[in-house]
Every structure is written in C-alpha cells, then in structure tokens.
Amino acid sequence: MVILFILFHLVGGDPAIEMAGKGASAETLEQVRREYGFDKPLLVNLHAFEDRGLAGLVDSQFFHHIWDSVTFDFGKSYRSRRDITEIIREGAIPSLSLTVPILLLGLPTALAVSLMVAYVRGTLADRGLVVLCVLAMSMPYLSYILFAQWFFAYRLDRFPVFGYEEGWAKIEYLILPVLIGVVSGLGAEVRFYRTVILDEVHADYVRTARAKGASAHRVLFKHVLKNAMIPVITRVVLAIPFLFLGSLLLERFFGIPGLGYLTIEAIHSRDYPVISAMTFIGALLYVFGLIVTDICYALVDPRVELR
C-alpha cells in the first residue's frame, strides 16, 4: 500500500487533472485539490506541525491515505465519482459467481485425475497424460479464451459470446467462462497434485495397507489423499483471495462486471483510489488466507499444533 502510494505520486501526475480533465480551469483544479486534500503536503505537514503539533504533522496526503485504508473509507472513484465501497460490493457477486464454480469443479477433477495417474505411474496412460498436462501448461491463458469464444460461442452458437445478467439468467453467461477456467487450470493442477500424491503412494503405510488387503480405492482416497492434504490445503486456501478479486482476463473478455473487470478498468483510466482499495483488500485477503491455512494444518494433521 505504501509502495503503491509512492509510485502513483511519483509517476502518476497530478490527480486533480486526472479528475477534472486537462482542459479544466485553474479555479476548478484548485477546488478539486481542496475537496480531495491534494493541496496538502505529500508525506508530512511541517508547516502545520508548528501550530498543531503531532496532529498537524500527520495532516498530509500519505497519513490520510493510510488512515482511510485501515478504516475502509476508500473514498470515491476518480472516474465515476461513485463510492468505492459500493462499487466493490456490486462487483463481488459477479466475481464470486465466476470463480467459486471454477474452484469447486476444478479441484475435485484435478485431484481425481491426479490420484488415477499416480496410481498407474509409469504406464502409457500416465505418460500420455503428463504430456497433455505439459502442453496445456504451455498454452497461453488468452488462447483458451479466444478459441472457446470463437469456436463454442461464435461458430457453434452454444453460448453467449459476451454479456452478463443479474439473477438466474447469469448462469447462461457463466457456463463457458467457468469451463475455460476449469480446463485451462487442469494441466498445472494435475501436475502439482500428481507429484504430491506420488510422494505418498510409495510410503510404508501404503504398502502396509495393501498388504492387509485394502482395495485400491480405499488406499487412494482414505490413506494417500488424507496424508497429502497439507500441500493441497496450502494451494487451495491461498487461492481464496483470488476468488474474491475475480479473474482479470475472463471477466474482461466476457464482459462480466466483477472486481477483475473493475481493476483493469481502473488501471486503464488511472483511477488511483480504486487500484489502491483493490490492492489493500487483496493484501488483507492474502494474510487471512495464510492464517486459515495454518488453522487447517492443525485440523488435518495431529502433529501440527496452534500455539
């Protein structure tokens, strides 16, 4: 947040001109600077310190920015002049409508495929799937979107090419983006989970379970998957912040008005308050995800204790 503030004020230019426009008069620019506090010193207010002490010293753009962020008072967008909290609240639902199904469909699929190929390691099926995973990982994410839009939406006319509606009507517009999100992530997910599961498949407890006559299904889903949960949880929980922040490219190319779309629009229009708010919320969610990860470790592994 501090780095973002410094970068925007070093290379971002005068925010009053961004808001009022390059053709605005000097009186208008001065009014905007007073209204939004751009007339205050950037880091510390030494002039006010002489009159008001410490309260005057922190009467600067930087300290107002920090205080507004920690109190979740993000102010108004430079571009739309709307309250940023309201904009984020409106964008969260479309983003979650897109990203949560991708996670709920993609994770079980990747885990099931990984368990199967890990169990038949070294066979033709295993090698063929590994090659497919590498090819899938090598393809740019944008190519999945462009091909699916052209082939399934435009040529076959199975899905809407672009758009979004509120209510249940949104499902029609979300099916194709969700499928793209699931398929495009399978290559990397299967490769990662396969490696994790292979570390467990050849462990002593697996050989013991097999020697006792446990079925392959029981060995994989009861013993191997349970002991491979630590890296699985790490990967899944750390993805939670990105569920809220949305998918930048999918939302942009399919016209879904989520937070990813909002962030890209804010970057294009140099809407600093929106970018700052999204950065701050993203950082908070990331820290929250790390805490949840530690708690989940203790829940699935009795050797881990929370102190």
mmCIF file of C-alpha atoms in Angstrom:
data_model
loop_
_atom_site.group_PDB
_atom_site.id
_atom_site.type_symbol
_atom_site.label_atom_id
_atom_site.label_comp_id
_atom_site.label_asym_id
_atom_site.label_seq_id
_atom_site.Cartn_x
_atom_site.Cartn_y
_atom_site.Cartn_z
ATOM 1 C CA MET A 1 0.000 0.000 0.000
ATOM 2 C CA VAL A 2 2.861 2.362 0.848
ATOM 3 C CA ILE A 3 4.748 1.393 -2.317
ATOM 4 C CA LEU A 4 1.615 1.930 -4.396
ATOM 5 C CA PHE A 5 1.117 5.390 -2.895
ATOM 6 C CA ILE A 6 4.709 6.389 -3.643
ATOM 7 C CA LEU A 7 4.601 5.052 -7.206
ATOM 8 C CA PHE A 8 1.363 6.801 -8.060
ATOM 9 C CA HIS A 9 2.537 10.135 -6.723
ATOM 10 C CA LEU A 10 5.929 9.832 -8.400
ATOM 11 C CA VAL A 11 4.773 8.759 -11.857
ATOM 12 C CA GLY A 12 1.009 9.266 -11.758
ATOM 13 C CA GLY A 13 0.961 13.001 -12.368
ATOM 14 C CA ASP A 14 -1.446 15.481 -10.832
ATOM 15 C CA PRO A 15 -4.616 13.636 -9.658
ATOM 16 C CA ALA A 16 -6.601 16.897 -9.830
ATOM 17 C CA ILE A 17 -6.007 16.998 -13.596
ATOM 18 C CA GLU A 18 -6.993 13.327 -13.854
ATOM 19 C CA MET A 19 -10.307 14.097 -12.203
ATOM 20 C CA ALA A 20 -11.128 17.498 -13.696
ATOM 21 C CA GLY A 21 -9.637 16.882 -17.141
ATOM 22 C CA LYS A 22 -6.745 18.530 -18.963
ATOM 23 C CA GLY A 23 -8.920 21.407 -20.128
ATOM 24 C CA ALA A 24 -10.088 22.387 -16.632
ATOM 25 C CA SER A 25 -9.525 25.928 -15.438
ATOM 26 C CA ALA A 26 -7.122 26.836 -12.660
ATOM 27 C CA GLU A 27 -10.057 27.612 -10.350
ATOM 28 C CA THR A 28 -11.594 24.184 -10.975
ATOM 29 C CA LEU A 29 -8.276 22.428 -10.346
ATOM 30 C CA GLU A 30 -7.794 24.352 -7.121
ATOM 31 C CA GLN A 31 -11.318 23.431 -5.998
ATOM 32 C CA VAL A 32 -10.680 19.732 -6.702
ATOM 33 C CA ARG A 33 -7.380 19.839 -4.806
ATOM 34 C CA ARG A 34 -9.072 21.374 -1.750
ATOM 35 C CA GLU A 35 -12.024 18.975 -1.893
ATOM 36 C CA TYR A 36 -9.894 15.806 -2.075
ATOM 37 C CA GLY A 37 -6.952 17.015 0.018
ATOM 38 C CA PHE A 38 -4.452 17.168 -2.841
ATOM 39 C CA ASP A 39 -3.348 20.612 -1.640
ATOM 40 C CA LYS A 40 -1.829 19.069 1.485
ATOM 41 C CA PRO A 41 1.872 18.075 1.678
ATOM 42 C CA LEU A 42 2.677 14.626 0.340
ATOM 43 C CA LEU A 43 4.353 12.900 3.325
ATOM 44 C CA VAL A 44 4.404 15.141 6.437
ATOM 45 C CA ASN A 45 2.982 18.603 7.116
ATOM 46 C CA LEU A 46 5.870 20.503 8.730
ATOM 47 C CA HIS A 47 4.056 23.818 8.421
ATOM 48 C CA ALA A 48 1.063 22.586 10.443
ATOM 49 C CA PHE A 49 3.400 20.918 12.960
ATOM 50 C CA GLU A 50 4.457 24.327 14.255
ATOM 51 C CA ASP A 51 0.847 25.259 15.039
ATOM 52 C CA ARG A 52 -0.872 21.966 15.889
ATOM 53 C CA GLY A 53 1.943 19.643 16.970
ATOM 54 C CA LEU A 54 1.767 15.951 16.063
ATOM 55 C CA ALA A 55 -1.826 16.237 14.785
ATOM 56 C CA GLY A 56 -0.642 18.821 12.307
ATOM 57 C CA LEU A 57 2.433 16.797 11.298
ATOM 58 C CA VAL A 58 0.312 13.865 10.120
ATOM 59 C CA ASP A 59 -2.132 16.128 8.269
ATOM 60 C CA SER A 60 -0.706 15.019 4.919
ATOM 61 C CA GLN A 61 -1.833 13.005 1.910
ATOM 62 C CA PHE A 62 0.161 9.952 2.977
ATOM 63 C CA PHE A 63 -1.227 9.671 6.502
ATOM 64 C CA HIS A 64 -4.777 10.395 5.317
ATOM 65 C CA HIS A 65 -4.331 7.614 2.768
ATOM 66 C CA ILE A 66 -3.174 5.159 5.468
ATOM 67 C CA TRP A 67 -5.982 6.132 7.858
ATOM 68 C CA ASP A 68 -8.677 5.920 5.174
ATOM 69 C CA SER A 69 -7.418 2.488 4.130
ATOM 70 C CA VAL A 70 -7.339 0.915 7.599
ATOM 71 C CA THR A 71 -10.828 2.316 8.330
ATOM 72 C CA PHE A 72 -12.088 1.017 4.938
ATOM 73 C CA ASP A 73 -13.040 4.526 3.865
ATOM 74 C CA PHE A 74 -11.786 4.226 0.301
ATOM 75 C CA GLY A 75 -13.407 7.426 -0.899
ATOM 76 C CA LYS A 76 -14.776 7.928 -4.395
ATOM 77 C CA SER A 77 -13.630 6.809 -7.800
ATOM 78 C CA TYR A 78 -11.858 9.431 -9.869
ATOM 79 C CA ARG A 79 -13.644 8.210 -12.993
ATOM 80 C CA SER A 80 -17.234 7.542 -11.931
ATOM 81 C CA ARG A 81 -17.293 9.669 -8.733
ATOM 82 C CA ARG A 82 -19.130 6.778 -7.067
ATOM 83 C CA ASP A 83 -18.381 5.434 -3.612
ATOM 84 C CA ILE A 84 -15.694 2.743 -3.969
ATOM 85 C CA THR A 85 -17.135 0.545 -1.214
ATOM 86 C CA GLU A 86 -20.409 0.404 -3.138
ATOM 87 C CA ILE A 87 -18.586 -0.395 -6.387
ATOM 88 C CA ILE A 88 -16.672 -3.251 -4.731
ATOM 89 C CA ARG A 89 -19.854 -4.621 -3.162
ATOM 90 C CA GLU A 90 -21.566 -4.669 -6.560
ATOM 91 C CA GLY A 91 -18.581 -6.338 -8.250
ATOM 92 C CA ALA A 92 -18.039 -9.049 -5.633
ATOM 93 C CA ILE A 93 -21.117 -11.107 -6.584
ATOM 94 C CA PRO A 94 -20.263 -11.451 -10.314
ATOM 95 C CA SER A 95 -16.668 -12.328 -9.426
ATOM 96 C CA LEU A 96 -17.680 -14.987 -6.910
ATOM 97 C CA SER A 97 -20.296 -16.328 -9.348
ATOM 98 C CA LEU A 98 -17.446 -16.986 -11.751
ATOM 99 C CA THR A 99 -14.530 -18.041 -9.563
ATOM 100 C CA VAL A 100 -16.261 -20.236 -6.953
ATOM 101 C CA PRO A 101 -17.653 -22.702 -9.561
ATOM 102 C CA ILE A 102 -14.210 -22.829 -11.174
ATOM 103 C CA LEU A 103 -12.695 -23.861 -7.834
ATOM 104 C CA LEU A 104 -15.469 -26.297 -6.916
ATOM 105 C CA LEU A 105 -15.304 -28.027 -10.293
ATOM 106 C CA GLY A 106 -11.576 -27.786 -10.902
ATOM 107 C CA LEU A 107 -10.280 -29.062 -7.546
ATOM 108 C CA PRO A 108 -12.137 -32.424 -7.393
ATOM 109 C CA THR A 109 -11.442 -33.028 -11.068
ATOM 110 C CA ALA A 110 -7.724 -32.351 -10.711
ATOM 111 C CA LEU A 111 -7.466 -34.463 -7.550
ATOM 112 C CA ALA A 112 -9.338 -37.412 -9.075
ATOM 113 C CA VAL A 113 -7.218 -37.380 -12.238
ATOM 114 C CA SER A 114 -4.026 -36.992 -10.202
ATOM 115 C CA LEU A 115 -4.890 -39.955 -7.998
ATOM 116 C CA MET A 116 -5.577 -42.140 -11.008
ATOM 117 C CA VAL A 117 -2.401 -41.273 -12.917
ATOM 118 C CA ALA A 118 -0.278 -41.504 -9.773
ATOM 119 C CA TYR A 119 -1.637 -44.976 -9.102
ATOM 120 C CA VAL A 120 -0.702 -46.143 -12.616
ATOM 121 C CA ARG A 121 2.629 -44.336 -12.674
ATOM 122 C CA GLY A 122 4.934 -45.321 -15.498
ATOM 123 C CA THR A 123 2.210 -46.715 -17.733
ATOM 124 C CA LEU A 124 1.302 -45.357 -21.148
ATOM 125 C CA ALA A 125 -1.755 -43.615 -19.711
ATOM 126 C CA ASP A 126 0.371 -41.850 -17.113
ATOM 127 C CA ARG A 127 2.962 -40.687 -19.634
ATOM 128 C CA GLY A 128 0.331 -39.584 -22.123
ATOM 129 C CA LEU A 129 -1.479 -37.544 -19.517
ATOM 130 C CA VAL A 130 1.744 -35.934 -18.338
ATOM 131 C CA VAL A 131 2.441 -34.850 -21.929
ATOM 132 C CA LEU A 132 -1.071 -33.426 -22.204
ATOM 133 C CA CYS A 133 -0.576 -31.540 -18.931
ATOM 134 C CA VAL A 134 2.687 -30.032 -20.164
ATOM 135 C CA LEU A 135 1.024 -28.990 -23.432
ATOM 136 C CA ALA A 136 -1.887 -27.470 -21.511
ATOM 137 C CA MET A 137 0.506 -25.549 -19.272
ATOM 138 C CA SER A 138 2.428 -24.297 -22.316
ATOM 139 C CA MET A 139 -0.615 -22.712 -23.939
ATOM 140 C CA PRO A 140 -1.245 -19.052 -23.058
ATOM 141 C CA TYR A 141 -4.336 -18.466 -20.974
ATOM 142 C CA LEU A 142 -5.568 -15.977 -23.544
ATOM 143 C CA SER A 143 -5.577 -18.636 -26.255
ATOM 144 C CA TYR A 144 -8.113 -20.703 -24.276
ATOM 145 C CA ILE A 145 -10.421 -17.711 -24.076
ATOM 146 C CA LEU A 146 -10.117 -16.677 -27.714
ATOM 147 C CA PHE A 147 -10.535 -20.217 -29.055
ATOM 148 C CA ALA A 148 -13.533 -21.002 -26.842
ATOM 149 C CA GLN A 149 -15.232 -17.729 -27.705
ATOM 150 C CA TRP A 150 -14.659 -18.268 -31.421
ATOM 151 C CA PHE A 151 -15.497 -21.984 -31.597
ATOM 152 C CA PHE A 152 -18.169 -22.674 -28.961
ATOM 153 C CA ALA A 153 -19.844 -19.275 -28.829
ATOM 154 C CA TYR A 154 -19.427 -17.882 -32.357
ATOM 155 C CA ARG A 155 -19.188 -20.924 -34.678
ATOM 156 C CA LEU A 156 -21.389 -23.404 -32.769
ATOM 157 C CA ASP A 157 -23.554 -20.729 -31.125
ATOM 158 C CA ARG A 158 -23.808 -22.812 -27.935
ATOM 159 C CA PHE A 159 -23.085 -19.998 -25.500
ATOM 160 C CA PRO A 160 -23.327 -16.188 -25.433
ATOM 161 C CA VAL A 161 -20.143 -14.569 -26.698
ATOM 162 C CA PHE A 162 -20.318 -11.665 -24.303
ATOM 163 C CA GLY A 163 -22.541 -10.253 -21.579
ATOM 164 C CA TYR A 164 -23.941 -10.699 -18.093
ATOM 165 C CA GLU A 165 -27.354 -10.502 -16.454
ATOM 166 C CA GLU A 166 -28.488 -10.473 -12.859
ATOM 167 C CA GLY A 167 -30.357 -13.359 -11.226
ATOM 168 C CA TRP A 168 -30.559 -16.891 -12.587
ATOM 169 C CA ALA A 169 -30.126 -15.589 -16.127
ATOM 170 C CA LYS A 170 -26.432 -15.116 -15.364
ATOM 171 C CA ILE A 171 -25.872 -18.895 -15.481
ATOM 172 C CA GLU A 172 -26.161 -18.909 -19.267
ATOM 173 C CA TYR A 173 -23.382 -16.334 -19.496
ATOM 174 C CA LEU A 174 -21.140 -18.019 -16.917
ATOM 175 C CA ILE A 175 -21.047 -21.588 -18.245
ATOM 176 C CA LEU A 176 -18.411 -21.016 -20.907
ATOM 177 C CA PRO A 177 -16.084 -18.846 -18.747
ATOM 178 C CA VAL A 178 -16.301 -21.408 -15.943
ATOM 179 C CA LEU A 179 -15.431 -24.255 -18.318
ATOM 180 C CA ILE A 180 -12.480 -22.262 -19.647
ATOM 181 C CA GLY A 181 -11.288 -21.596 -16.103
ATOM 182 C CA VAL A 182 -11.506 -25.285 -15.180
ATOM 183 C CA VAL A 183 -9.886 -26.671 -18.342
ATOM 184 C CA SER A 184 -7.092 -24.097 -18.502
ATOM 185 C CA GLY A 185 -6.064 -24.838 -14.926
ATOM 186 C CA LEU A 186 -6.129 -28.632 -15.123
ATOM 187 C CA GLY A 187 -2.639 -29.009 -16.601
ATOM 188 C CA ALA A 188 -0.823 -27.265 -13.767
ATOM 189 C CA GLU A 189 -3.153 -28.629 -11.093
ATOM 190 C CA VAL A 190 -2.801 -32.259 -12.171
ATOM 191 C CA ARG A 191 0.979 -31.950 -12.442
ATOM 192 C CA PHE A 192 1.216 -30.478 -8.934
ATOM 193 C CA TYR A 193 -1.171 -32.908 -7.234
ATOM 194 C CA ARG A 194 0.343 -35.887 -9.069
ATOM 195 C CA THR A 195 3.765 -35.012 -7.652
ATOM 196 C CA VAL A 196 2.333 -34.628 -4.170
ATOM 197 C CA ILE A 197 0.461 -37.920 -4.357
ATOM 198 C CA LEU A 198 3.476 -39.802 -5.759
ATOM 199 C CA ASP A 199 5.413 -38.849 -2.631
ATOM 200 C CA GLU A 200 2.765 -40.674 -0.606
ATOM 201 C CA VAL A 201 1.990 -43.641 -2.872
ATOM 202 C CA HIS A 202 5.324 -45.313 -2.141
ATOM 203 C CA ALA A 203 5.300 -44.648 1.597
ATOM 204 C CA ASP A 204 5.475 -47.524 4.098
ATOM 205 C CA TYR A 205 1.928 -47.056 5.352
ATOM 206 C CA VAL A 206 0.611 -47.539 1.804
ATOM 207 C CA ARG A 207 2.490 -50.821 1.432
ATOM 208 C CA THR A 208 1.120 -51.895 4.807
ATOM 209 C CA ALA A 209 -2.426 -51.050 3.756
ATOM 210 C CA ARG A 210 -2.021 -53.027 0.549
ATOM 211 C CA ALA A 211 -0.517 -55.971 2.442
ATOM 212 C CA LYS A 212 -3.612 -56.000 4.657
ATOM 213 C CA GLY A 213 -5.772 -56.360 1.566
ATOM 214 C CA ALA A 214 -7.129 -52.809 1.315
ATOM 215 C CA SER A 215 -8.670 -52.053 -2.068
ATOM 216 C CA ALA A 216 -7.085 -49.536 -4.439
ATOM 217 C CA HIS A 217 -9.999 -47.169 -3.907
ATOM 218 C CA ARG A 218 -9.564 -47.332 -0.113
ATOM 219 C CA VAL A 219 -5.792 -46.886 -0.314
ATOM 220 C CA LEU A 220 -6.067 -43.839 -2.571
ATOM 221 C CA PHE A 221 -8.969 -41.969 -1.055
ATOM 222 C CA LYS A 222 -8.648 -42.927 2.613
ATOM 223 C CA HIS A 223 -4.890 -43.166 3.154
ATOM 224 C CA VAL A 224 -2.999 -41.386 0.358
ATOM 225 C CA LEU A 225 -5.326 -38.413 -0.095
ATOM 226 C CA LYS A 226 -5.600 -37.829 3.646
ATOM 227 C CA ASN A 227 -1.823 -37.682 4.076
ATOM 228 C CA ALA A 228 -1.411 -35.449 1.025
ATOM 229 C CA MET A 229 -3.798 -32.818 2.360
ATOM 230 C CA ILE A 230 -1.154 -30.398 3.678
ATOM 231 C CA PRO A 231 0.105 -29.226 0.242
ATOM 232 C CA VAL A 232 -3.425 -29.490 -1.147
ATOM 233 C CA ILE A 233 -4.742 -27.183 1.570
ATOM 234 C CA THR A 234 -1.868 -24.771 1.017
ATOM 235 C CA ARG A 235 -2.700 -24.458 -2.661
ATOM 236 C CA VAL A 236 -6.467 -24.242 -2.186
ATOM 237 C CA VAL A 237 -6.576 -21.781 0.695
ATOM 238 C CA LEU A 238 -4.107 -19.434 -0.953
ATOM 239 C CA ALA A 239 -6.449 -19.340 -3.953
ATOM 240 C CA ILE A 240 -9.311 -17.980 -1.815
ATOM 241 C CA PRO A 241 -8.237 -14.293 -2.068
ATOM 242 C CA PHE A 242 -8.264 -14.567 -5.841
ATOM 243 C CA LEU A 243 -11.844 -15.871 -5.734
ATOM 244 C CA PHE A 244 -12.955 -12.547 -4.343
ATOM 245 C CA LEU A 245 -10.687 -10.442 -6.525
ATOM 246 C CA GLY A 246 -12.018 -12.147 -9.640
ATOM 247 C CA SER A 247 -10.466 -13.288 -12.865
ATOM 248 C CA LEU A 248 -8.978 -10.381 -14.792
ATOM 249 C CA LEU A 249 -8.974 -11.845 -18.299
ATOM 250 C CA LEU A 250 -12.171 -13.903 -18.117
ATOM 251 C CA GLU A 251 -14.194 -11.007 -16.770
ATOM 252 C CA ARG A 252 -12.673 -8.617 -19.273
ATOM 253 C CA PHE A 253 -13.229 -10.773 -22.364
ATOM 254 C CA PHE A 254 -16.720 -11.962 -21.375
ATOM 255 C CA GLY A 255 -17.951 -8.603 -20.076
ATOM 256 C CA ILE A 256 -18.607 -9.853 -16.550
ATOM 257 C CA PRO A 257 -18.779 -6.788 -14.275
ATOM 258 C CA GLY A 258 -16.740 -8.288 -11.447
ATOM 259 C CA LEU A 259 -13.795 -6.992 -9.482
ATOM 260 C CA GLY A 260 -11.278 -8.216 -12.044
ATOM 261 C CA TYR A 261 -13.027 -6.176 -14.719
ATOM 262 C CA LEU A 262 -13.178 -3.242 -12.298
ATOM 263 C CA THR A 263 -9.439 -3.462 -11.596
ATOM 264 C CA ILE A 264 -8.499 -3.487 -15.282
ATOM 265 C CA GLU A 265 -10.772 -0.529 -15.988
ATOM 266 C CA ALA A 266 -9.234 1.333 -13.047
ATOM 267 C CA ILE A 267 -5.709 0.681 -14.347
ATOM 268 C CA HIS A 268 -6.619 1.872 -17.840
ATOM 269 C CA SER A 269 -8.203 5.062 -16.514
ATOM 270 C CA ARG A 270 -5.525 5.580 -13.820
ATOM 271 C CA ASP A 271 -8.211 5.521 -11.153
ATOM 272 C CA TYR A 272 -5.828 5.505 -8.201
ATOM 273 C CA PRO A 273 -8.373 5.195 -5.326
ATOM 274 C CA VAL A 274 -9.907 2.063 -6.885
ATOM 275 C CA ILE A 275 -6.493 0.483 -7.530
ATOM 276 C CA SER A 276 -5.382 1.310 -4.001
ATOM 277 C CA ALA A 277 -8.558 -0.163 -2.500
ATOM 278 C CA MET A 278 -8.246 -3.380 -4.501
ATOM 279 C CA THR A 279 -4.570 -3.699 -3.544
ATOM 280 C CA PHE A 280 -5.355 -3.222 0.133
ATOM 281 C CA ILE A 281 -8.234 -5.711 0.092
ATOM 282 C CA GLY A 282 -6.093 -8.215 -1.817
ATOM 283 C CA ALA A 283 -3.326 -7.939 0.784
ATOM 284 C CA LEU A 284 -5.803 -8.422 3.634
ATOM 285 C CA LEU A 285 -7.338 -11.475 1.979
ATOM 286 C CA TYR A 286 -3.889 -12.953 1.379
ATOM 287 C CA VAL A 287 -2.967 -12.598 5.050
ATOM 288 C CA PHE A 288 -6.354 -14.053 6.013
ATOM 289 C CA GLY A 289 -5.677 -16.982 3.677
ATOM 290 C CA LEU A 290 -2.324 -17.655 5.370
ATOM 291 C CA ILE A 291 -3.972 -17.701 8.791
ATOM 292 C CA VAL A 292 -6.699 -20.059 7.596
ATOM 293 C CA THR A 293 -4.000 -22.282 6.093
ATOM 294 C CA ASP A 294 -2.247 -22.630 9.454
ATOM 295 C CA ILE A 295 -5.547 -23.461 11.162
ATOM 296 C CA CYS A 296 -6.357 -26.098 8.541
ATOM 297 C CA TYR A 297 -2.911 -27.679 9.035
ATOM 298 C CA ALA A 298 -3.783 -28.303 12.672
ATOM 299 C CA LEU A 299 -7.169 -29.744 11.724
ATOM 300 C CA VAL A 300 -5.885 -32.335 9.240
ATOM 301 C CA ASP A 301 -2.529 -33.224 10.805
ATOM 302 C CA PRO A 302 -2.431 -34.056 14.544
ATOM 303 C CA ARG A 303 1.335 -33.408 14.563
ATOM 304 C CA VAL A 304 0.690 -29.689 13.978
ATOM 305 C CA GLU A 305 -0.339 -27.591 16.967
ATOM 306 C CA LEU A 306 -1.501 -23.993 17.152
ATOM 307 C CA ARG A 307 0.259 -22.035 19.885
#
